[in-house]
PDB file of C-alpha atoms in Angstrom:
ATOM      1  CA  MET A 776     162.953  44.799 167.463  1.00 90.00           C
ATOM      2  CA  THR A 777     160.887  46.021 164.488  1.00 97.00           C
ATOM      3  CA  LYS A 778     157.830  43.893 163.698  1.00 98.00           C
ATOM      4  CA  VAL A 779     156.807  43.552 160.071  1.00 98.00           C
ATOM      5  CA  LEU A 780     153.695  41.941 158.611  1.00 98.00           C
ATOM      6  CA  VAL A 781     153.694  40.748 155.016  1.00 98.00           C
ATOM      7  CA  LEU A 782     149.993  40.499 154.214  1.00 98.00           C
ATOM      8  CA  TYR A 783     148.991  38.959 150.912  1.00 98.00           C
ATOM      9  CA  HIS A 784     146.410  37.356 148.666  1.00 98.00           C
ATOM     10  CA  SER A 785     147.673  34.936 146.027  1.00 97.00           C
ATOM     11  CA  ALA A 786     145.415  33.033 143.664  1.00 95.00           C
ATOM     12  CA  TYR A 787     148.075  31.124 141.733  1.00 95.00           C
ATOM     13  CA  GLY A 788     151.185  31.316 143.925  1.00 96.00           C
ATOM     14  CA  HIS A 789     153.097  34.185 142.305  1.00 97.00           C
ATOM     15  CA  ILE A 790     152.312  36.667 145.085  1.00 98.00           C
ATOM     16  CA  GLU A 791     152.990  33.975 147.688  1.00 98.00           C
ATOM     17  CA  THR A 792     156.500  33.601 146.231  1.00 98.00           C
ATOM     18  CA  MET A 793     156.990  37.370 146.182  1.00 98.00           C
ATOM     19  CA  ALA A 794     155.733  37.608 149.795  1.00 98.00           C
ATOM     20  CA  LYS A 795     158.439  35.197 150.917  1.00 98.00           C
ATOM     21  CA  ALA A 796     161.084  37.316 149.164  1.00 98.00           C
ATOM     22  CA  VAL A 797     159.738  40.544 150.733  1.00 98.00           C
ATOM     23  CA  ALA A 798     159.870  38.852 154.143  1.00 98.00           C
ATOM     24  CA  GLU A 799     163.413  37.647 153.517  1.00 98.00           C
ATOM     25  CA  GLY A 800     164.519  41.224 152.802  1.00 98.00           C
ATOM     26  CA  ALA A 801     162.836  42.545 155.947  1.00 98.00           C
ATOM     27  CA  ARG A 802     164.560  39.857 158.014  1.00 98.00           C
ATOM     28  CA  GLU A 803     167.916  40.876 156.504  1.00 98.00           C
ATOM     29  CA  ALA A 804     167.302  44.288 158.097  1.00 98.00           C
ATOM     30  CA  GLY A 805     166.898  42.646 161.512  1.00 97.00           C
ATOM     31  CA  ALA A 806     163.095  42.713 161.692  1.00 98.00           C
ATOM     32  CA  THR A 807     160.809  40.061 163.117  1.00 98.00           C
ATOM     33  CA  VAL A 808     158.529  39.133 160.217  1.00 98.00           C
ATOM     34  CA  ASP A 809     155.199  37.338 159.970  1.00 98.00           C
ATOM     35  CA  ILE A 810     153.665  36.306 156.665  1.00 98.00           C
ATOM     36  CA  LYS A 811     149.869  36.076 156.695  1.00 98.00           C
ATOM     37  CA  ARG A 812     147.221  35.852 153.993  1.00 98.00           C
ATOM     38  CA  VAL A 813     143.743  37.253 153.774  1.00 98.00           C
ATOM     39  CA  PRO A 814     140.779  34.868 153.661  1.00 96.00           C
ATOM     40  CA  GLU A 815     139.829  33.466 150.271  1.00 96.00           C
ATOM     41  CA  THR A 816     136.309  34.574 149.389  1.00 94.00           C
ATOM     42  CA  VAL A 817     135.927  32.490 146.236  1.00 94.00           C
ATOM     43  CA  PRO A 818     133.906  29.326 146.977  1.00 93.00           C
ATOM     44  CA  GLU A 819     136.219  26.303 147.195  1.00 92.00           C
ATOM     45  CA  GLU A 820     134.597  24.457 144.289  1.00 95.00           C
ATOM     46  CA  ILE A 821     135.072  27.447 141.988  1.00 95.00           C
ATOM     47  CA  ALA A 822     138.616  28.044 143.240  1.00 93.00           C
ATOM     48  CA  LYS A 823     139.495  24.409 142.509  1.00 93.00           C
ATOM     49  CA  GLY A 824     137.954  24.672 139.056  1.00 93.00           C
ATOM     50  CA  ALA A 825     140.018  27.789 138.364  1.00 92.00           C
ATOM     51  CA  HIS A 826     143.172  25.990 139.577  1.00 91.00           C
ATOM     52  CA  PHE A 827     143.798  28.329 142.519  1.00 93.00           C
ATOM     53  CA  LYS A 828     146.789  27.363 144.648  1.00 92.00           C
ATOM     54  CA  LEU A 829     144.945  26.221 147.771  1.00 91.00           C
ATOM     55  CA  ASP A 830     147.877  24.671 149.666  1.00 92.00           C
ATOM     56  CA  GLN A 831     149.446  27.915 150.913  1.00 93.00           C
ATOM     57  CA  ASP A 832     151.004  27.526 154.345  1.00 92.00           C
ATOM     58  CA  ALA A 833     150.687  31.099 155.646  1.00 97.00           C
ATOM     59  CA  PRO A 834     148.106  31.536 158.418  1.00 98.00           C
ATOM     60  CA  ILE A 835     144.963  33.582 157.824  1.00 97.00           C
ATOM     61  CA  ALA A 836     145.206  37.146 159.137  1.00 98.00           C
ATOM     62  CA  LYS A 837     142.668  38.829 161.377  1.00 98.00           C
ATOM     63  CA  ILE A 838     141.949  42.542 161.043  1.00 98.00           C
ATOM     64  CA  GLU A 839     143.024  43.221 164.625  1.00 97.00           C
ATOM     65  CA  ASP A 840     146.477  41.772 163.796  1.00 96.00           C
ATOM     66  CA  LEU A 841     147.353  44.913 161.831  1.00 98.00           C
ATOM     67  CA  ALA A 842     147.738  47.054 164.941  1.00 97.00           C
ATOM     68  CA  ASP A 843     150.492  44.779 166.281  1.00 97.00           C
ATOM     69  CA  TYR A 844     153.095  45.686 163.645  1.00 98.00           C
ATOM     70  CA  ASP A 845     155.459  48.576 162.924  1.00 98.00           C
ATOM     71  CA  ALA A 846     155.203  47.977 159.171  1.00 98.00           C
ATOM     72  CA  ILE A 847     152.661  46.287 156.911  1.00 98.00           C
ATOM     73  CA  ILE A 848     153.598  45.275 153.365  1.00 98.00           C
ATOM     74  CA  VAL A 849     150.575  44.351 151.261  1.00 98.00           C
ATOM     75  CA  GLY A 850     150.765  42.111 148.213  1.00 98.00           C
ATOM     76  CA  ALA A 851     147.985  41.148 145.829  1.00 98.00           C
ATOM     77  CA  GLY A 852     147.523  40.273 142.192  1.00 97.00           C
ATOM     78  CA  THR A 853     145.814  42.589 139.766  1.00 96.00           C
ATOM     79  CA  ARG A 854     142.120  42.407 138.914  1.00 95.00           C
ATOM     80  CA  PHE A 855     141.323  44.775 136.060  1.00 95.00           C
ATOM     81  CA  GLY A 856     143.959  47.272 137.168  1.00 96.00           C
ATOM     82  CA  ARG A 857     143.156  47.313 140.876  1.00 97.00           C
ATOM     83  CA  MET A 858     143.555  45.132 143.946  1.00 97.00           C
ATOM     84  CA  PRO A 859     141.375  41.996 144.001  1.00 97.00           C
ATOM     85  CA  SER A 860     138.158  41.860 145.982  1.00 97.00           C
ATOM     86  CA  GLN A 861     139.655  39.474 148.553  1.00 97.00           C
ATOM     87  CA  MET A 862     142.205  42.089 149.669  1.00 98.00           C
ATOM     88  CA  ALA A 863     139.747  44.979 149.370  1.00 98.00           C
ATOM     89  CA  SER A 864     137.193  43.102 151.464  1.00 97.00           C
ATOM     90  CA  PHE A 865     139.773  42.461 154.186  1.00 98.00           C
ATOM     91  CA  LEU A 866     140.998  46.065 154.299  1.00 98.00           C
ATOM     92  CA  ASP A 867     137.399  47.338 154.248  1.00 97.00           C
ATOM     93  CA  GLN A 868     136.961  45.711 157.654  1.00 97.00           C
ATOM     94  CA  ALA A 869     139.600  47.996 159.206  1.00 98.00           C
ATOM     95  CA  GLY A 870     137.156  50.838 159.922  1.00 97.00           C
ATOM     96  CA  GLY A 871     137.552  50.368 163.659  1.00 97.00           C
ATOM     97  CA  LEU A 872     141.339  50.603 163.429  1.00 98.00           C
ATOM     98  CA  TRP A 873     141.011  53.647 161.161  1.00 98.00           C
ATOM     99  CA  ALA A 874     138.635  55.364 163.614  1.00 98.00           C
ATOM    100  CA  LYS A 875     141.087  54.861 166.483  1.00 97.00           C
ATOM    101  CA  GLY A 876     144.105  55.930 164.428  1.00 98.00           C
ATOM    102  CA  ALA A 877     145.657  52.563 165.251  1.00 98.00           C
ATOM    103  CA  LEU A 878     147.738  52.503 162.057  1.00 98.00           C
ATOM    104  CA  HIS A 879     148.927  56.137 162.081  1.00 97.00           C
ATOM    105  CA  GLY A 880     152.654  56.431 161.494  1.00 97.00           C
ATOM    106  CA  LYS A 881     153.214  52.782 160.660  1.00 98.00           C
ATOM    107  CA  VAL A 882     155.193  52.080 157.505  1.00 98.00           C
ATOM    108  CA  GLY A 883     153.451  50.548 154.515  1.00 98.00           C
ATOM    109  CA  GLY A 884     154.283  49.292 151.069  1.00 98.00           C
ATOM    110  CA  ALA A 885     152.767  47.299 148.234  1.00 98.00           C
ATOM    111  CA  PHE A 886     153.731  44.635 145.707  1.00 98.00           C
ATOM    112  CA  THR A 887     151.773  42.987 142.909  1.00 98.00           C
ATOM    113  CA  SER A 888     151.619  40.652 139.930  1.00 98.00           C
ATOM    114  CA  THR A 889     149.946  40.850 136.529  1.00 97.00           C
ATOM    115  CA  ALA A 890     149.479  38.425 133.661  1.00 96.00           C
ATOM    116  CA  THR A 891     150.983  40.844 131.144  1.00 95.00           C
ATOM    117  CA  GLN A 892     153.700  43.454 131.079  1.00 91.00           C
ATOM    118  CA  HIS A 893     151.215  46.338 130.930  1.00 89.00           C
ATOM    119  CA  GLY A 894     148.397  44.698 132.859  1.00 94.00           C
ATOM    120  CA  GLY A 895     147.840  47.393 135.472  1.00 96.00           C
ATOM    121  CA  GLN A 896     150.714  46.908 137.904  1.00 97.00           C
ATOM    122  CA  GLU A 897     151.074  50.586 138.744  1.00 97.00           C
ATOM    123  CA  THR A 898     147.343  51.235 139.153  1.00 98.00           C
ATOM    124  CA  THR A 899     147.046  48.164 141.367  1.00 98.00           C
ATOM    125  CA  LEU A 900     149.942  49.344 143.522  1.00 98.00           C
ATOM    126  CA  PHE A 901     148.273  52.750 143.800  1.00 98.00           C
ATOM    127  CA  SER A 902     144.964  51.147 144.781  1.00 97.00           C
ATOM    128  CA  ILE A 903     146.744  49.458 147.700  1.00 98.00           C
ATOM    129  CA  ILE A 904     148.833  52.529 148.560  1.00 98.00           C
ATOM    130  CA  THR A 905     145.707  54.733 148.560  1.00 98.00           C
ATOM    131  CA  ASN A 906     144.178  52.467 151.189  1.00 97.00           C
ATOM    132  CA  LEU A 907     147.353  52.589 153.307  1.00 98.00           C
ATOM    133  CA  LEU A 908     147.519  56.382 153.093  1.00 98.00           C
ATOM    134  CA  HIS A 909     143.941  56.608 154.377  1.00 98.00           C
ATOM    135  CA  PHE A 910     145.087  54.531 157.350  1.00 98.00           C
ATOM    136  CA  GLY A 911     147.730  57.205 158.045  1.00 98.00           C
ATOM    137  CA  MET A 912     150.694  55.089 157.029  1.00 98.00           C
ATOM    138  CA  VAL A 913     154.072  56.247 155.724  1.00 98.00           C
ATOM    139  CA  ILE A 914     154.641  54.679 152.288  1.00 98.00           C
ATOM    140  CA  VAL A 915     157.934  53.233 151.085  1.00 98.00           C
ATOM    141  CA  GLY A 916     158.150  52.115 147.475  1.00 98.00           C
ATOM    142  CA  LEU A 917     160.888  50.480 145.448  1.00 98.00           C
ATOM    143  CA  ASP A 918     163.482  53.196 144.968  1.00 97.00           C
ATOM    144  CA  TYR A 919     166.055  53.180 142.201  1.00 97.00           C
ATOM    145  CA  GLY A 920     168.617  51.694 144.564  1.00 96.00           C
ATOM    146  CA  HIS A 921     167.170  48.548 142.992  1.00 97.00           C
ATOM    147  CA  ALA A 922     168.594  49.316 139.550  1.00 96.00           C
ATOM    148  CA  GLY A 923     167.149  46.067 138.197  1.00 96.00           C
ATOM    149  CA  GLN A 924     163.833  47.805 137.568  1.00 96.00           C
ATOM    150  CA  MET A 925     165.562  49.823 134.833  1.00 95.00           C
ATOM    151  CA  THR A 926     167.086  46.913 132.943  1.00 95.00           C
ATOM    152  CA  LEU A 927     166.462  46.527 129.222  1.00 95.00           C
ATOM    153  CA  ASP A 928     168.044  43.073 129.163  1.00 95.00           C
ATOM    154  CA  GLU A 929     164.821  41.271 130.104  1.00 94.00           C
ATOM    155  CA  ILE A 930     161.112  41.782 130.525  1.00 94.00           C
ATOM    156  CA  THR A 931     160.674  42.475 134.221  1.00 96.00           C
ATOM    157  CA  GLY A 932     158.365  43.880 136.846  1.00 96.00           C
ATOM    158  CA  GLY A 933     159.222  46.584 139.337  1.00 97.00           C
ATOM    159  CA  SER A 934     158.502  50.309 139.515  1.00 96.00           C
ATOM    160  CA  PRO A 935     159.112  53.093 142.038  1.00 97.00           C
ATOM    161  CA  TYR A 936     155.696  52.270 143.534  1.00 98.00           C
ATOM    162  CA  GLY A 937     156.530  48.688 144.504  1.00 98.00           C
ATOM    163  CA  ALA A 938     157.953  45.339 143.554  1.00 98.00           C
ATOM    164  CA  SER A 939     156.061  43.315 140.982  1.00 98.00           C
ATOM    165  CA  THR A 940     156.195  40.269 138.752  1.00 98.00           C
ATOM    166  CA  ILE A 941     154.688  39.203 135.455  1.00 97.00           C
ATOM    167  CA  ALA A 942     152.935  35.823 135.523  1.00 96.00           C
ATOM    168  CA  GLY A 943     152.118  35.306 131.839  1.00 93.00           C
ATOM    169  CA  GLY A 944     148.650  34.788 130.404  1.00 88.00           C
ATOM    170  CA  ASP A 945     148.522  31.180 131.573  1.00 89.00           C
ATOM    171  CA  GLY A 946     150.373  31.793 134.849  1.00 92.00           C
ATOM    172  CA  SER A 947     153.355  29.710 133.752  1.00 93.00           C
ATOM    173  CA  ARG A 948     155.997  32.414 134.235  1.00 96.00           C
ATOM    174  CA  GLN A 949     157.360  32.440 137.771  1.00 96.00           C
ATOM    175  CA  PRO A 950     158.984  35.488 139.409  1.00 98.00           C
ATOM    176  CA  SER A 951     162.437  36.080 137.950  1.00 97.00           C
ATOM    177  CA  GLU A 952     165.539  36.488 140.087  1.00 98.00           C
ATOM    178  CA  ASN A 953     165.535  40.203 139.253  1.00 98.00           C
ATOM    179  CA  GLU A 954     161.934  40.548 140.459  1.00 98.00           C
ATOM    180  CA  LEU A 955     162.662  38.600 143.649  1.00 98.00           C
ATOM    181  CA  THR A 956     165.723  40.801 144.251  1.00 98.00           C
ATOM    182  CA  GLY A 957     163.432  43.830 143.972  1.00 98.00           C
ATOM    183  CA  ALA A 958     160.993  42.292 146.452  1.00 98.00           C
ATOM    184  CA  ARG A 959     163.814  41.587 148.932  1.00 98.00           C
ATOM    185  CA  TYR A 960     165.137  45.131 148.446  1.00 98.00           C
ATOM    186  CA  GLN A 961     161.734  46.697 149.161  1.00 98.00           C
ATOM    187  CA  GLY A 962     161.198  44.493 152.227  1.00 98.00           C
ATOM    188  CA  ARG A 963     164.609  45.510 153.550  1.00 98.00           C
ATOM    189  CA  LYS A 964     163.972  49.237 152.933  1.00 98.00           C
ATOM    190  CA  ILE A 965     160.574  49.125 154.646  1.00 98.00           C
ATOM    191  CA  ALA A 966     162.003  47.350 157.703  1.00 98.00           C
ATOM    192  CA  GLN A 967     164.896  49.821 157.892  1.00 98.00           C
ATOM    193  CA  THR A 968     162.516  52.786 157.639  1.00 98.00           C
ATOM    194  CA  ALA A 969     160.228  51.354 160.331  1.00 98.00           C
ATOM    195  CA  ALA A 970     163.229  50.862 162.633  1.00 97.00           C
ATOM    196  CA  LYS A 971     164.336  54.475 162.126  1.00 97.00           C
ATOM    197  CA  LEU A 972     160.857  55.847 162.789  1.00 95.00           C
ATOM    198  CA  ALA A 973     160.462  53.710 165.900  1.00 89.00           C
ATOM    199  CA  ALA A 974     163.750  55.062 167.237  1.00 82.00           C
TER     200      ALA A 974
END
């Protein structure tokens, strides 16, 4: 059975919600899925003051966990048009796995969230995808089989590079059903691709 890791960092809960939808889609494709988060590097007092969502139930990932999966789907919010330092710091610790080629041929994908509609979703997805390509992974985005990314009926996230959501300047907007459908679709496609490559 295909093993999929949904690895995420979520400051305010939007990426956590998207991670659960990505995992749901991968499970629909018959995969065994684990959801794990990277360690929070912001001191707890500052995180509390910034109203971070600190009650997330996903276990903390370890770098060596990455080698145990057929596919790794990475989700993180946007910090100035790139992945946040928490995710970058975690992935930077994978030098040993990179040196051994431990992630070669595994399937990867990315998803993200921004405060605004044009807040750097695509550049953030590319910052994650660039990392995964250096690991030797095969990238699967959000293809146009998810037609919801083309809708003009609502403001929505989603692009060929990965699922995404828009949180609003104050974080009050939660992922829409269309955005969650895109996340499930991408999770399903990544799990299906990993299963085909494993066969």
